[in-house]
Tab-separated table of C-alpha atoms in Angstrom:
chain	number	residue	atom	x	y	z
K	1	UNK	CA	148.713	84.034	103.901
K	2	UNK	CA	146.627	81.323	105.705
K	3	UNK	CA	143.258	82.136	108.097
K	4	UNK	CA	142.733	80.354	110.784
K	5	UNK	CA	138.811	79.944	112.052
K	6	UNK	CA	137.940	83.619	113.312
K	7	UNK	CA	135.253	83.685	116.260
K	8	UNK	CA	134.706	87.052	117.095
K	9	UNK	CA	136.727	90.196	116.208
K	10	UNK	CA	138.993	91.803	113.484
K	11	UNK	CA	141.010	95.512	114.610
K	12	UNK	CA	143.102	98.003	112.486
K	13	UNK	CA	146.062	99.061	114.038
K	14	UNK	CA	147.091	102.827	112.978
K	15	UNK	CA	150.257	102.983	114.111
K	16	UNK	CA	151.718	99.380	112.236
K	17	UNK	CA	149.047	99.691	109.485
K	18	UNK	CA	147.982	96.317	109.894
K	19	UNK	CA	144.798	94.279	109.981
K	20	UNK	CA	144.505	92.052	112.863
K	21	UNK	CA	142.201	89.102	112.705
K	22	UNK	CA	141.686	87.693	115.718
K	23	UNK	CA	140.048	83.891	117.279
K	24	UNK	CA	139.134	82.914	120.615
K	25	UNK	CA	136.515	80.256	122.205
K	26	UNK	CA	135.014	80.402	125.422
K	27	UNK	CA	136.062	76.676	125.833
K	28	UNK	CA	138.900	74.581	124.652
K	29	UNK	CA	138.215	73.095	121.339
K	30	UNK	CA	139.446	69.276	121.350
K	31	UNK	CA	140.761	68.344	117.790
K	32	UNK	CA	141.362	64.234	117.839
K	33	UNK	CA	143.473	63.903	121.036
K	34	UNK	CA	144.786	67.641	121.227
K	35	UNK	CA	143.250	70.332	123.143
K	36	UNK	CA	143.757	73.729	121.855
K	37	UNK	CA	143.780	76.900	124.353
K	38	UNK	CA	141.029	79.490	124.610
K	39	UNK	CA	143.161	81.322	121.778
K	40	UNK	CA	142.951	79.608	118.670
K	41	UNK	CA	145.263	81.861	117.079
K	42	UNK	CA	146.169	85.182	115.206
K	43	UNK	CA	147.071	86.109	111.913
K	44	UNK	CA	148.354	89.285	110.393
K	45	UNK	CA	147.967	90.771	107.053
K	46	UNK	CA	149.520	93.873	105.979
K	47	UNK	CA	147.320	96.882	104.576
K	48	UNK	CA	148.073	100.463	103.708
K	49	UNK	CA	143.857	101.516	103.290
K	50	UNK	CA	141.258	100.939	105.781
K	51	UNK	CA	140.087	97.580	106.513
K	52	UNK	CA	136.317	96.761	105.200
K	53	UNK	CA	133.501	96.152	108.141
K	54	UNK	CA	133.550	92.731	109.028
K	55	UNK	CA	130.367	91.191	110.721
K	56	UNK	CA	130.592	89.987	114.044
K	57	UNK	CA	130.690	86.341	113.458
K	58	UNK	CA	129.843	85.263	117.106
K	59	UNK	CA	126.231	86.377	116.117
K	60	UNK	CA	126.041	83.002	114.280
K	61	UNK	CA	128.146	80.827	116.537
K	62	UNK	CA	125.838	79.392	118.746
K	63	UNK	CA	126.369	76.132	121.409
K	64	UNK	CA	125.350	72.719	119.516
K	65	UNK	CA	123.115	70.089	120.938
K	66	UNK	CA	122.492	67.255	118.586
K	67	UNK	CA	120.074	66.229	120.274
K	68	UNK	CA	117.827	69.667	120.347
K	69	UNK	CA	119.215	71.245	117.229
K	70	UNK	CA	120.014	69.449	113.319
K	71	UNK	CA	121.591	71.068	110.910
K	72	UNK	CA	120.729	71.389	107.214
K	73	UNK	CA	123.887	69.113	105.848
K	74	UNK	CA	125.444	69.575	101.997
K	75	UNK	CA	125.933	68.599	98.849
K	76	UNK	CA	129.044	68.636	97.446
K	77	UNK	CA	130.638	66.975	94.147
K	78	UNK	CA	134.449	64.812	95.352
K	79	UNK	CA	137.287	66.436	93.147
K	80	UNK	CA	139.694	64.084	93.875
K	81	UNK	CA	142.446	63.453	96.734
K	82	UNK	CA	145.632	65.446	97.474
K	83	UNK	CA	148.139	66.046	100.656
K	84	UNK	CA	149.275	68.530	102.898
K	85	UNK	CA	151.927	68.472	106.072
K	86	UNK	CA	151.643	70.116	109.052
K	87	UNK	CA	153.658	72.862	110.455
K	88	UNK	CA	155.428	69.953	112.238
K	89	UNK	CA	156.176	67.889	108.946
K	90	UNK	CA	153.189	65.605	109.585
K	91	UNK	CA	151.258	64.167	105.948
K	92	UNK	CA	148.092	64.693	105.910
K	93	UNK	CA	145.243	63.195	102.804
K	94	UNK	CA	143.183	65.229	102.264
K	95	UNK	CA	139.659	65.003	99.934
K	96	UNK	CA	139.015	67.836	97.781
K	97	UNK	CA	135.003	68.247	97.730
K	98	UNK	CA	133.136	71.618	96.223
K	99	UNK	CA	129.992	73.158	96.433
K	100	UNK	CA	128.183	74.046	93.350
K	101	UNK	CA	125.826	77.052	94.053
K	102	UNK	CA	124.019	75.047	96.488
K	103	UNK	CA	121.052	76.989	97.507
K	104	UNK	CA	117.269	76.022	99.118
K	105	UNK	CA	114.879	75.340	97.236
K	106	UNK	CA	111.692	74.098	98.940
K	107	UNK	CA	110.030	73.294	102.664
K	108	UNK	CA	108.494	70.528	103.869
K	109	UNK	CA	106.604	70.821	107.042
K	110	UNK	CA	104.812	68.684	109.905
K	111	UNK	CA	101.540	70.097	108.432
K	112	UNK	CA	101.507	69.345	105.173
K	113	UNK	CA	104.247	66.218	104.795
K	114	UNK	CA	104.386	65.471	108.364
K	115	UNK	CA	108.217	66.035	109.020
K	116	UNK	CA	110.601	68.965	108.863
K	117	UNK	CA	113.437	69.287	105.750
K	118	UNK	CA	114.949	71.826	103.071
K	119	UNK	CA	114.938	70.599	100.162
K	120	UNK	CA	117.951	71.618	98.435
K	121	UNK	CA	119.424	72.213	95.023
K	122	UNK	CA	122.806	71.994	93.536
K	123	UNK	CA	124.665	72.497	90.279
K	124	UNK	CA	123.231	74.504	87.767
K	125	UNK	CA	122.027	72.987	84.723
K	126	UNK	CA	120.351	74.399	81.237
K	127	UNK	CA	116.385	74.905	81.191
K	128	UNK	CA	116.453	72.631	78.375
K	129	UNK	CA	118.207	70.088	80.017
K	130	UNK	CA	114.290	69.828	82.629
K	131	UNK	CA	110.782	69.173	81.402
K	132	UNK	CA	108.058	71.399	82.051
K	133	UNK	CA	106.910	70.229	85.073
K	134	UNK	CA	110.283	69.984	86.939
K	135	UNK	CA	111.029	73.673	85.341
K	136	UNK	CA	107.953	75.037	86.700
K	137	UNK	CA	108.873	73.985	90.410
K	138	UNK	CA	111.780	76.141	90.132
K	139	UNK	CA	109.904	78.844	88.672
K	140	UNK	CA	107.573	79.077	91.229
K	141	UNK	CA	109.929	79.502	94.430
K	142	UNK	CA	112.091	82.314	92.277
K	143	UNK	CA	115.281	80.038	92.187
K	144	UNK	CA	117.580	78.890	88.920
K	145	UNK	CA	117.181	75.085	87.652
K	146	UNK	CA	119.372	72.668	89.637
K	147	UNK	CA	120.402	69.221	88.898
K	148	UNK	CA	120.992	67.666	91.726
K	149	UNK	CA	117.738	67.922	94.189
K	150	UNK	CA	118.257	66.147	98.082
K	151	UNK	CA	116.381	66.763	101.170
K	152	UNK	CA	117.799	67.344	104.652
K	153	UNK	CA	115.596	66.721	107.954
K	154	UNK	CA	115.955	69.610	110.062
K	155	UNK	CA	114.917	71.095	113.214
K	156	UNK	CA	113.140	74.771	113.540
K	157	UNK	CA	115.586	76.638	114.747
K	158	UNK	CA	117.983	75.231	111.958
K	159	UNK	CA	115.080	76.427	108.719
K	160	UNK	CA	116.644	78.578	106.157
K	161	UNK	CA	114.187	81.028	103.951
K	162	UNK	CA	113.652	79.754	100.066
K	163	UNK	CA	116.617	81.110	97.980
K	164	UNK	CA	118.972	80.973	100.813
K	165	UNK	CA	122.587	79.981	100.076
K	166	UNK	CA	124.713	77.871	101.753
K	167	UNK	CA	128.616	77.637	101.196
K	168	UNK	CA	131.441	76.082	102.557
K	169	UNK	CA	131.251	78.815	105.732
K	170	UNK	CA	128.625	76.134	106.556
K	171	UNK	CA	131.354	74.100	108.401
K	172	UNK	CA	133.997	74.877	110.858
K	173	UNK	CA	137.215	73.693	109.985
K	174	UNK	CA	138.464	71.249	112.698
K	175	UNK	CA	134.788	69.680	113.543
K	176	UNK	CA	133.628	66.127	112.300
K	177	UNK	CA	131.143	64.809	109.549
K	178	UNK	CA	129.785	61.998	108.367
K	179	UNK	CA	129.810	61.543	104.495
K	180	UNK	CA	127.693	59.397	102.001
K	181	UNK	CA	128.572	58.411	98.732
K	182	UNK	CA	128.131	55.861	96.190
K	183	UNK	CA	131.080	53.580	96.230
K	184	UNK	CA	132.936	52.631	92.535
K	185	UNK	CA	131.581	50.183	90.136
K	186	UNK	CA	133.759	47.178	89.196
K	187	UNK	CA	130.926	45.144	87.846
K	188	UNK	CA	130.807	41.444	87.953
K	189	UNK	CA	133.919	40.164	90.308
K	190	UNK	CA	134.893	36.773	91.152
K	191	UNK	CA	134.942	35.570	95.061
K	192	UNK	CA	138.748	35.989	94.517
K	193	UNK	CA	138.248	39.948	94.520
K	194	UNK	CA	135.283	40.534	95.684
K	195	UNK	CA	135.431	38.673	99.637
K	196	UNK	CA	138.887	38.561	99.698
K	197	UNK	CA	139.054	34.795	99.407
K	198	UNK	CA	142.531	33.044	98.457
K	199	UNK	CA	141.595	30.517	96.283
K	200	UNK	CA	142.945	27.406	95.167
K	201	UNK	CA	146.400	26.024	95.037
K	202	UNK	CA	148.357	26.692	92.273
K	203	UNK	CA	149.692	23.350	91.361
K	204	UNK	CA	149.574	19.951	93.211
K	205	UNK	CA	146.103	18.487	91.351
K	206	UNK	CA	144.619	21.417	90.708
K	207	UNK	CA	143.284	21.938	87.182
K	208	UNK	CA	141.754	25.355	85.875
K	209	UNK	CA	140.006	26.225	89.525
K	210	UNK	CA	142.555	28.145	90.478
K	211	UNK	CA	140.725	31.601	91.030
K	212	UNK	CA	137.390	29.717	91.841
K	213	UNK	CA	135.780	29.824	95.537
K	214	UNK	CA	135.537	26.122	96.386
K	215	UNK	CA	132.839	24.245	97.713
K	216	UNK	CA	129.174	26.069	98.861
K	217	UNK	CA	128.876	24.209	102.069
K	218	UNK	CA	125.459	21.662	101.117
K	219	UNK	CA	124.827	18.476	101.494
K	220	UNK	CA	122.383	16.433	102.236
K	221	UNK	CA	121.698	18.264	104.989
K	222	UNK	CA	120.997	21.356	104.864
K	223	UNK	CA	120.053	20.014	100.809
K	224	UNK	CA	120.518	23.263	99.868
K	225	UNK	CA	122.847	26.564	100.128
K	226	UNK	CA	122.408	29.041	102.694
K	227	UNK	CA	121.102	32.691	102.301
K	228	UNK	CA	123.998	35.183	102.084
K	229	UNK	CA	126.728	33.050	101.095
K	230	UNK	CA	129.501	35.104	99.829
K	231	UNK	CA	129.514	33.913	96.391
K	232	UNK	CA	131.064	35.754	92.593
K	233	UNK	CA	128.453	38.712	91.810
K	234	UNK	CA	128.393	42.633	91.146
K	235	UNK	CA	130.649	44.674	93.136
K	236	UNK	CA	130.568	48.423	94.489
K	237	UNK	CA	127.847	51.068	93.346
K	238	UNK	CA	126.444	51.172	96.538
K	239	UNK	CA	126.064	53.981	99.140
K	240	UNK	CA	128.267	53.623	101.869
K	241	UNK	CA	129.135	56.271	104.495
K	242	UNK	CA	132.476	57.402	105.695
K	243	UNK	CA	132.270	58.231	109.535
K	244	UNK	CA	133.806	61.020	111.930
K	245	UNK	CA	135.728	62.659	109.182
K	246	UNK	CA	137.392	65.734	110.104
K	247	UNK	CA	137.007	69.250	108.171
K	248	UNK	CA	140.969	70.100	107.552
K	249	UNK	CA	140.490	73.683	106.112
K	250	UNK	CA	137.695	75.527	103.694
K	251	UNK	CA	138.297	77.471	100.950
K	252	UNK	CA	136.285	80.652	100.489
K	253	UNK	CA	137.445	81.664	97.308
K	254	UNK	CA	136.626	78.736	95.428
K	255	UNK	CA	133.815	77.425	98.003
K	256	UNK	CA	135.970	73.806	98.366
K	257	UNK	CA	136.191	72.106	102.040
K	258	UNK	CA	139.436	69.891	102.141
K	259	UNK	CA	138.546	66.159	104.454
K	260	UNK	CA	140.710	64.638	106.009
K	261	UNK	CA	141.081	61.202	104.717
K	262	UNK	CA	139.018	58.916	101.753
K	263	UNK	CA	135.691	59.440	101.206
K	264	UNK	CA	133.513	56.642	99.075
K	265	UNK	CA	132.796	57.562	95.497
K	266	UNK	CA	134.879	57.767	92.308
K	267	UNK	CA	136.026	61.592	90.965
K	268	UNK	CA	133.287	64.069	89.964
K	269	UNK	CA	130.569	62.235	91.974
K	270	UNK	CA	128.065	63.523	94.490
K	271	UNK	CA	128.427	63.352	97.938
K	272	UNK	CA	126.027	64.347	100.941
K	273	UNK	CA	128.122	65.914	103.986
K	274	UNK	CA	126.287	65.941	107.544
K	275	UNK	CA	127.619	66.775	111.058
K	276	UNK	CA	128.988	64.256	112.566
K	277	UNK	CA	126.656	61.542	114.461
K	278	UNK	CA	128.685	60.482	116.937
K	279	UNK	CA	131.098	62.814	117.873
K	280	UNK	CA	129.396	66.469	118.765
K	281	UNK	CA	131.075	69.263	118.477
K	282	UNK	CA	133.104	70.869	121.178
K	283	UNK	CA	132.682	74.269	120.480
K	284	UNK	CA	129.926	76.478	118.826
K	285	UNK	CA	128.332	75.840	114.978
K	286	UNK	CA	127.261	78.342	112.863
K	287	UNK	CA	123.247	77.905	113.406
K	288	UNK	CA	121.316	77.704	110.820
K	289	UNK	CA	124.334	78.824	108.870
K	290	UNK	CA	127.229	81.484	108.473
K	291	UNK	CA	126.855	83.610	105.360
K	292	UNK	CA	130.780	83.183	103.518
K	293	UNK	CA	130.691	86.762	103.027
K	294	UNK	CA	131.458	87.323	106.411
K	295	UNK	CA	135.112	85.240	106.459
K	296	UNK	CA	137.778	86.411	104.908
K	297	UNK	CA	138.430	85.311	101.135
K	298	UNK	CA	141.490	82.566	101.041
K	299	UNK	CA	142.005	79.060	103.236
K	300	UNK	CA	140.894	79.045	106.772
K	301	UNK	CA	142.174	75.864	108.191
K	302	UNK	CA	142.545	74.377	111.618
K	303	UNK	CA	145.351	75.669	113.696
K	304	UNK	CA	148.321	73.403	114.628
K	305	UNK	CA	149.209	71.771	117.787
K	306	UNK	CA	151.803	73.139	119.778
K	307	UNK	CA	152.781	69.121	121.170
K	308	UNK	CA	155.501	67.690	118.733
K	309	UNK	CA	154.037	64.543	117.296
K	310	UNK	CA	157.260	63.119	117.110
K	311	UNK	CA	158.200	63.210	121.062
K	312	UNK	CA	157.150	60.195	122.573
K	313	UNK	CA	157.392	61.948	125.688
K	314	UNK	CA	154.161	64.136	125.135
């Protein structure tokens, strides 16, 4: 069965044997141009024992001001790309992107570095893959070797103790982020491919210049060609950010968060995920983060509209 994002409470019902998980938010959340009620929604699942204790997860849901409170963001490695529908038939592409133990592994502070961050670690690697030095920075906070090492700027009321893990709970399924990545390499590209330019005629006078980008533009004056003309040269393998994505559904079990739509970078590579910039969220965040051992194990995704998409009249 599916999970929706639970807010507050979970109840046992004797008489139906059955464990009720339940979601509310004091305000509407808005999810693109929908609006969902107070009561997110309520799912059902079936037990003969007693159900386990379940923390009360509005203990870590607390408002979110961007502009008092930042978020540690996350490292995740891109999977690849799939799709999904809706309950009303509707596609949606989605990104597949996992966490890989990612877990603090160092402070920085005003005093010392003169700004606020975790430093965090992801992806376990081999002690032989590190030198000495690198090894003994991990020895000395208590944590296991990592491979990938990124910092995050942070705010005080958003610092997580040395050791700390952070999962996919991290995000709320239905709010935005912004994600960076390192786009694909295709090496050395013509104009043709790399601008977009259409080139020369194919016939009429034109003799093996077909895929070339004409003339530069200088004569005697300016004498010379100008800065930034868009000329043949290496393409991609830069970072580039995707903006205002939105978080589709996590997946406790296997700690993946689904995006909706592309995000840059090829399959297996590294991506940093942050809360959005631009568009806050409307509801409460997990602050400084929600342990996954409090949700439910399976998919918690965000609930479905209740507005056919395919009436024009709504």
């Amino acid at each position: 069965y599916t999970h929706f994002w639970p807010n507050t409470f979970s109840l046992f019902d004797d008489t139906k044997k059955e464990m009720i998980v339940g979601a509310y938010s004091s305000t509407p959340l808005s999810i693109g141009r929908r609006c969902l009620s107070p009561l997110l929604s309520l799912c059902v699942k079936r037990s003969m024992s007693q159900p386990k204790t379940i923390e009360n997860i509005t203990d870590y849901m607390k408002p979110y001001d961007k502009s008092n409170s930042r978020r540690c963001g996350i490292v995740a490695r891109k999977l690849g790309m799939m799709q999904t529908y809706t309950s009303w038939g509707v596609r949606v592409p989605l990104t597949v992107l996992q966490l890989e133990e990612m877990q603090v592994i160092g402070h920085r502070t005003p005093e010392k570095d003169g700004y606020r961050a975790l430093i965090i670690g992801s992806t376990p690697v081999k002690t032989t893959k590190l030198k000495g030095t690198v090894l003994g920075q991990f020895d000395k906070e208590g944590v296991d070797p990592k491979r990938t090492i990124t910092e995050f700027k942070v705010t005080e009321d958003c610092v997580l103790p040395i050791g700390s893990k952070v999962n996919c709970s991290h995000l709320v399924p239905g709010q935005y982020i912004d994600v960076q990545g390192v786009t694909i390499g295709k090496g050395f590209q013509g104009g043709m491919k790399r601008h977009g330019f259409s080139g020369m005629p194919a016939s009429h006078g034109v003799t093996k210049t077909h895929r070339r980008i004409g003339g530069l533009g200088g004569g005697q004056d300016p004498g010379r060609v100008w800065k930034g003309k868009k000329m043949p040269g290496r393409m991609g393998g830069k970072k580039r950010y995707q903006l205002n994505l939105q978080v589709y559904q996590i997946d406790t079990r296997h700690d993946l968060v689904f995006v909706s739509g592309s995000v840059p970078g090829a399959k297996k590579s590294v991506v940093k995920i942050r809360d959005s910039f631009f568009k806050s969220p409307s509801d409460a965040l997990p602050i400084p983060t929600l342990p996954i051992q409090v949700l439910p194990k399976g998919i918690i995704q965000v609930p479905s509209t209740s507005d056919d998409p395919f009436n024009s009249s709504n």
